[in-house]
Amino acid sequence: MSGILYLVPTPIGNLGDLSDRVRETLSAVDFIAAEDTRVSLKLLNHLGLKKPLVSYYEHNRAESGPRILARLQGGESCALVTDAGTPAISDPGQDLVALCAGADVPVCAIPGPCAAVTALAASGLPTGRFTFEGFLSTAPKSRREHLDALRGERRTMIFYEAPHKLVRTLSDFASVFGPERRISLCRELTKLHEEILRTTLGEAAAYYETQAPRGEYVLILEGAPAPEPVPAPSLADATERVNALIAQGLRRKEAVKQVSEALGIPKNTLYEASLP
Ligand code: SAM
């Protein structure tokens, strides 16, 4: 029988966010697949645990993934941990999960810290509907295509960003979404210097002209406003249009039919209202 792949979330800054279930799972599994074994070793030392570690990260996932899968199929259980937060969210975990799902190896995701959800919850922006956009590409063409595709997006958008790229991103956001669009810049979440700046794109750009961005950021961007509702046509306007068509030579019945279809006003109502 196959073992289980556990997706084990780790703190995004505050060790107090390590749950009992995470401790129990890390101590129970046969081995741990880590994005950076040095980072995970520190965590294991903190927990007083010793476990075999294998490396699974962006640049070795093609070879490491099948090796981990084979061990799972051989009956061993594995905990996947990344440097911080929930594995598979903007980190290489998603490929290992897909590999396991394709081979019918059970995957158990343990809930826990995730920078995107933590920032969204604290943003003060609508949380009812949102999209996760991850990191923007640094390649100009795909970056532009990504932003263009979001021009009319009405849902709140979540982006990850590194401090040295923040100023360029804010400037690109302002040119695509306009300087009035609201944004919450959430940095150093769960850490000593946690800060949430709730502002507009224009003001955020001005703020970072004098202030060097520091720490990791989640950017929560307000969605596009709903389009202005088109006012319902009044009966008086509709009647005027009917009379204008009659003046051009149409019979009343035909004029009413045309205007009724165009404006969605019932024919009988319109016919009666148009009578002299
Ligand atoms: N899997 C992780 C999760 O569940 O949040 C995300 C991994 S992604 C490689 C790392 C990015 O998450 C950072 O560049 C930053 O945008 C965001 N991030 C992680 N920790 C953060 C924190 N404490 N405060 C703000 N953003 C954070």
Short mmCIF file of C-alpha atoms and ligand atoms in Angstrom, two decimals:
data_model
loop_
_atom_site.label_atom_id
_atom_site.label_comp_id
_atom_site.label_asym_id
_atom_site.label_seq_id
_atom_site.Cartn_x
_atom_site.Cartn_y
_atom_site.Cartn_z
CA MET A 1 0.00 0.00 0.00
CA SER A 2 1.20 3.54 -0.81
CA GLY A 3 2.33 5.92 1.88
CA ILE A 4 0.88 9.42 2.20
CA LEU A 5 2.34 12.71 1.00
CA TYR A 6 1.66 15.32 3.70
CA LEU A 7 1.75 19.00 2.71
CA VAL A 8 3.08 20.62 5.85
CA PRO A 9 2.75 24.41 6.24
CA THR A 10 5.50 26.20 8.13
CA PRO A 11 5.53 29.68 9.72
CA ILE A 12 5.91 32.72 7.45
CA GLY A 13 7.81 34.51 10.19
CA ASN A 14 6.44 33.63 13.59
CA LEU A 15 7.42 30.25 15.07
CA GLY A 16 4.37 30.44 17.31
CA ASP A 17 2.31 29.55 14.23
CA LEU A 18 3.65 25.97 14.22
CA SER A 19 0.64 23.81 15.03
CA ASP A 20 0.52 20.62 17.11
CA ARG A 21 -0.56 18.73 14.02
CA VAL A 22 2.51 19.95 12.12
CA ARG A 23 4.82 18.77 14.95
CA GLU A 24 3.06 15.39 15.10
CA THR A 25 3.20 14.90 11.33
CA LEU A 26 6.86 15.86 11.06
CA SER A 27 7.76 13.45 13.84
CA ALA A 28 5.64 10.60 12.38
CA VAL A 29 6.69 10.61 8.70
CA ASP A 30 9.52 8.46 7.32
CA PHE A 31 11.25 11.33 5.53
CA ILE A 32 10.90 15.02 4.70
CA ALA A 33 11.16 16.60 1.26
CA ALA A 34 12.39 20.18 1.71
CA GLU A 35 12.70 23.15 -0.65
CA ASP A 36 15.89 24.17 1.18
CA THR A 37 17.26 21.51 3.49
CA ARG A 38 19.25 24.10 5.50
CA VAL A 39 16.10 26.11 6.27
CA SER A 40 14.16 22.98 7.22
CA LEU A 41 17.00 21.62 9.35
CA LYS A 42 16.76 24.76 11.50
CA LEU A 43 13.05 24.11 11.94
CA LEU A 44 13.63 20.46 12.86
CA ASN A 45 16.29 21.50 15.39
CA HIS A 46 13.82 23.96 16.89
CA LEU A 47 11.33 21.09 17.25
CA GLY A 48 14.01 18.70 18.55
CA LEU A 49 13.38 16.29 15.68
CA LYS A 50 15.81 14.27 13.58
CA LYS A 51 14.50 13.06 10.22
CA PRO A 52 16.03 12.07 6.89
CA LEU A 53 15.76 15.05 4.52
CA VAL A 54 15.73 15.02 0.73
CA SER A 55 15.84 18.08 -1.40
CA TYR A 56 12.91 19.01 -3.66
CA TYR A 57 13.09 22.45 -5.27
CA GLU A 58 12.47 24.34 -8.49
CA HIS A 59 15.61 23.15 -10.29
CA ASN A 60 15.70 19.46 -9.27
CA ARG A 61 11.97 18.67 -9.19
CA ALA A 62 12.10 16.75 -12.52
CA GLU A 63 14.52 14.17 -11.03
CA SER A 64 13.63 14.43 -7.36
CA GLY A 65 9.84 14.17 -7.86
CA PRO A 66 9.83 10.65 -9.35
CA ARG A 67 12.30 9.46 -6.66
CA ILE A 68 9.97 10.72 -3.90
CA LEU A 69 6.99 9.17 -5.68
CA ALA A 70 8.73 5.79 -5.88
CA ARG A 71 9.39 5.86 -2.13
CA LEU A 72 5.75 6.76 -1.45
CA GLN A 73 4.63 3.90 -3.69
CA GLY A 74 6.97 1.66 -1.72
CA GLY A 75 4.95 2.46 1.42
CA GLU A 76 6.98 5.29 3.04
CA SER A 77 5.27 8.50 4.16
CA CYS A 78 6.69 11.92 3.31
CA ALA A 79 6.19 15.48 4.58
CA LEU A 80 6.72 18.19 1.99
CA VAL A 81 7.88 21.49 3.49
CA THR A 82 8.90 24.65 1.70
CA ASP A 83 10.88 27.62 3.02
CA ALA A 84 7.77 29.25 4.48
CA GLY A 85 4.02 28.95 4.25
CA THR A 86 1.83 26.40 2.52
CA PRO A 87 3.58 24.06 0.06
CA ALA A 88 2.29 24.26 -3.52
CA ILE A 89 1.30 27.95 -3.29
CA SER A 90 3.81 29.78 -5.53
CA ASP A 91 6.49 27.17 -4.84
CA PRO A 92 7.45 23.85 -6.48
CA GLY A 93 5.05 21.71 -4.38
CA GLN A 94 2.30 21.73 -7.02
CA ASP A 95 4.23 19.41 -9.35
CA LEU A 96 4.80 16.78 -6.66
CA VAL A 97 1.11 16.89 -5.73
CA ALA A 98 0.17 16.44 -9.41
CA LEU A 99 2.60 13.51 -9.68
CA CYS A 100 1.08 11.82 -6.63
CA ALA A 101 -2.51 12.54 -7.71
CA GLY A 102 -1.75 11.02 -11.13
CA ALA A 103 -0.38 7.87 -9.48
CA ASP A 104 -3.23 7.56 -6.95
CA VAL A 105 -0.90 8.23 -4.03
CA PRO A 106 -2.88 9.89 -1.22
CA VAL A 107 -2.10 13.56 -0.53
CA CYS A 108 -3.05 15.11 2.79
CA ALA A 109 -2.85 18.93 3.02
CA ILE A 110 -2.54 20.28 6.55
CA PRO A 111 -3.99 23.80 6.91
CA GLY A 112 -1.69 26.53 8.21
CA PRO A 113 0.18 29.75 7.44
CA CYS A 114 -0.13 31.18 3.95
CA ALA A 115 1.03 34.73 3.18
CA ALA A 116 -1.69 35.28 0.54
CA VAL A 117 -4.64 34.48 2.78
CA THR A 118 -3.16 36.24 5.82
CA ALA A 119 -2.68 39.44 3.79
CA LEU A 120 -6.10 39.26 2.15
CA ALA A 121 -7.83 38.85 5.50
CA ALA A 122 -6.08 41.94 6.92
CA SER A 123 -6.25 44.06 3.77
CA GLY A 124 -9.53 45.85 4.42
CA LEU A 125 -10.48 45.21 0.77
CA PRO A 126 -13.39 43.00 -0.33
CA THR A 127 -12.66 39.34 0.38
CA GLY A 128 -15.85 37.80 -1.04
CA ARG A 129 -14.31 37.09 -4.43
CA PHE A 130 -10.58 37.15 -5.13
CA THR A 131 -7.94 35.86 -7.53
CA PHE A 132 -4.41 34.74 -6.71
CA GLU A 133 -1.91 36.09 -9.25
CA GLY A 134 1.36 35.06 -7.58
CA PHE A 135 4.56 36.72 -8.84
CA LEU A 136 4.51 38.87 -11.98
CA SER A 137 7.02 37.79 -14.58
CA THR A 138 10.04 40.05 -14.99
CA ALA A 139 10.05 39.41 -18.76
CA PRO A 140 8.39 42.52 -20.26
CA LYS A 141 6.12 40.66 -22.73
CA SER A 142 4.57 38.14 -20.33
CA ARG A 143 4.38 40.79 -17.60
CA ARG A 144 2.44 43.10 -19.94
CA GLU A 145 0.16 40.24 -21.06
CA HIS A 146 -0.55 39.26 -17.46
CA LEU A 147 -1.44 42.84 -16.46
CA ASP A 148 -3.49 43.46 -19.63
CA ALA A 149 -5.56 40.35 -18.88
CA LEU A 150 -6.41 41.86 -15.47
CA ARG A 151 -7.59 45.28 -16.73
CA GLY A 152 -11.30 44.56 -16.23
CA GLU A 153 -10.88 42.15 -13.30
CA ARG A 154 -13.57 42.93 -10.72
CA ARG A 155 -12.33 40.55 -8.02
CA THR A 156 -9.70 41.54 -5.45
CA MET A 157 -6.26 40.46 -6.72
CA ILE A 158 -3.39 38.99 -4.68
CA PHE A 159 0.24 39.34 -5.80
CA TYR A 160 3.52 38.27 -4.23
CA GLU A 161 6.44 40.65 -4.59
CA ALA A 162 10.07 40.97 -3.54
CA PRO A 163 11.23 44.33 -2.13
CA HIS A 164 13.68 45.16 -4.92
CA LYS A 165 10.93 44.81 -7.55
CA LEU A 166 8.21 46.68 -5.68
CA VAL A 167 8.71 50.18 -7.13
CA ARG A 168 8.55 48.93 -10.73
CA THR A 169 5.46 46.87 -9.94
CA LEU A 170 3.65 49.82 -8.35
CA SER A 171 4.46 51.96 -11.35
CA ASP A 172 3.18 49.28 -13.77
CA PHE A 173 0.03 48.81 -11.66
CA ALA A 174 -0.64 52.58 -11.68
CA SER A 175 -0.34 52.78 -15.46
CA VAL A 176 -2.69 49.80 -16.01
CA PHE A 177 -5.23 50.28 -13.20
CA GLY A 178 -4.97 54.06 -12.58
CA PRO A 179 -3.56 55.96 -9.57
CA GLU A 180 -6.89 56.01 -7.69
CA ARG A 181 -7.17 52.21 -7.39
CA ARG A 182 -6.89 51.05 -3.75
CA ILE A 183 -4.10 48.73 -2.65
CA SER A 184 -2.99 47.21 0.64
CA LEU A 185 0.74 46.56 0.89
CA CYS A 186 1.29 43.85 3.49
CA ARG A 187 4.87 43.28 4.55
CA GLU A 188 6.72 41.26 7.16
CA LEU A 189 3.48 39.50 8.09
CA THR A 190 3.50 37.79 11.50
CA LYS A 191 6.94 39.30 12.22
CA LEU A 192 8.06 42.01 14.61
CA HIS A 193 7.88 44.74 11.97
CA GLU A 194 4.62 43.65 10.37
CA GLU A 195 3.10 46.57 8.46
CA ILE A 196 -0.05 46.98 6.41
CA LEU A 197 -0.23 50.12 4.31
CA ARG A 198 -3.78 50.69 3.05
CA THR A 199 -3.58 53.34 0.36
CA THR A 200 -3.97 54.01 -3.40
CA LEU A 201 -1.55 53.14 -6.21
CA GLY A 202 -0.66 56.82 -6.73
CA GLU A 203 0.05 57.39 -3.04
CA ALA A 204 1.97 54.12 -2.70
CA ALA A 205 4.26 55.10 -5.59
CA ALA A 206 4.89 58.52 -3.96
CA TYR A 207 5.53 56.88 -0.55
CA TYR A 208 8.23 54.60 -1.96
CA GLU A 209 10.00 57.49 -3.69
CA THR A 210 11.39 58.44 -0.28
CA GLN A 211 11.27 55.07 1.47
CA ALA A 212 13.26 51.97 0.46
CA PRO A 213 10.99 48.88 0.38
CA ARG A 214 12.05 46.30 2.99
CA GLY A 215 10.97 42.71 3.60
CA GLU A 216 8.70 40.39 1.62
CA TYR A 217 5.41 41.81 0.35
CA VAL A 218 1.93 40.64 -0.47
CA LEU A 219 0.03 43.19 -2.54
CA ILE A 220 -3.74 43.16 -2.32
CA LEU A 221 -5.23 45.13 -5.17
CA GLU A 222 -8.82 46.30 -5.36
CA GLY A 223 -10.83 44.98 -8.32
CA ALA A 224 -12.20 47.21 -11.09
CA PRO A 225 -15.40 49.12 -10.25
CA ALA A 226 -18.67 47.68 -11.55
CA PRO A 227 -19.74 49.37 -14.81
CA GLU A 228 -22.27 52.19 -14.41
CA PRO A 229 -25.78 50.74 -14.78
CA VAL A 230 -27.52 51.86 -17.99
CA PRO A 231 -30.65 53.79 -16.93
CA ALA A 232 -33.90 52.03 -17.88
CA PRO A 233 -35.66 53.87 -20.74
CA SER A 234 -38.70 55.82 -19.59
CA LEU A 235 -42.13 55.29 -21.18
CA ALA A 236 -42.14 58.95 -22.22
CA ASP A 237 -38.84 58.52 -24.16
CA ALA A 238 -40.14 55.34 -25.77
CA THR A 239 -43.38 57.03 -26.81
CA GLU A 240 -41.39 59.88 -28.33
CA ARG A 241 -39.43 57.36 -30.42
CA VAL A 242 -42.66 55.71 -31.56
CA ASN A 243 -44.06 59.08 -32.64
CA ALA A 244 -40.84 59.95 -34.46
CA LEU A 245 -41.10 56.68 -36.46
CA ILE A 246 -44.77 57.38 -37.23
CA ALA A 247 -43.75 60.85 -38.45
CA GLN A 248 -41.27 59.11 -40.80
CA GLY A 249 -44.19 57.14 -42.31
CA LEU A 250 -44.35 53.90 -40.26
CA ARG A 251 -47.72 52.55 -39.17
CA ARG A 252 -48.28 52.80 -35.40
CA LYS A 253 -48.31 49.00 -34.99
CA GLU A 254 -44.94 48.61 -36.72
CA ALA A 255 -43.38 51.58 -34.90
CA VAL A 256 -44.50 50.15 -31.53
CA LYS A 257 -43.12 46.72 -32.45
CA GLN A 258 -39.68 48.15 -33.32
CA VAL A 259 -39.37 50.34 -30.21
CA SER A 260 -40.75 47.61 -27.94
CA GLU A 261 -38.10 45.18 -29.20
CA ALA A 262 -35.31 47.74 -28.93
CA LEU A 263 -36.14 48.93 -25.39
CA GLY A 264 -37.82 45.88 -23.88
CA ILE A 265 -41.08 47.72 -23.10
CA PRO A 266 -44.29 45.64 -23.49
CA LYS A 267 -46.05 46.36 -26.81
CA ASN A 268 -49.50 46.92 -25.28
CA THR A 269 -48.21 49.45 -22.75
CA LEU A 270 -46.33 51.31 -25.44
CA TYR A 271 -49.22 51.21 -27.92
CA GLU A 272 -51.63 52.71 -25.41
CA ALA A 273 -49.18 55.35 -24.24
CA SER A 274 -48.50 56.43 -27.84
CA LEU A 275 -52.14 57.01 -28.73
CA PRO A 276 -52.96 60.69 -29.24
N1 SAM B 1 4.05 29.09 -0.12
C1 SAM B 1 4.17 30.40 0.49
C2 SAM B 1 2.84 30.80 1.14
O1 SAM B 1 2.03 29.93 1.46
O2 SAM B 1 2.61 31.99 1.37
C3 SAM B 1 4.63 31.45 -0.51
C4 SAM B 1 5.96 31.15 -1.13
S1 SAM B 1 6.52 32.39 -2.22
C5 SAM B 1 7.96 31.60 -2.85
C6 SAM B 1 7.23 33.61 -1.17
C7 SAM B 1 6.47 34.94 -1.21
O3 SAM B 1 5.42 34.94 -0.24
C8 SAM B 1 7.31 36.13 -0.83
O4 SAM B 1 8.07 36.63 -1.93
C9 SAM B 1 6.29 37.14 -0.38
O5 SAM B 1 5.67 37.77 -1.48
C10 SAM B 1 5.27 36.22 0.31
N2 SAM B 1 5.57 36.15 1.74
C11 SAM B 1 6.08 35.09 2.41
N3 SAM B 1 6.18 35.38 3.73
C12 SAM B 1 5.74 36.65 3.89
C13 SAM B 1 5.58 37.52 5.01
N4 SAM B 1 5.95 37.15 6.24
N5 SAM B 1 5.07 38.76 4.80
C14 SAM B 1 4.71 39.14 3.57
N6 SAM B 1 4.84 38.36 2.49
C15 SAM B 1 5.33 37.14 2.63
#
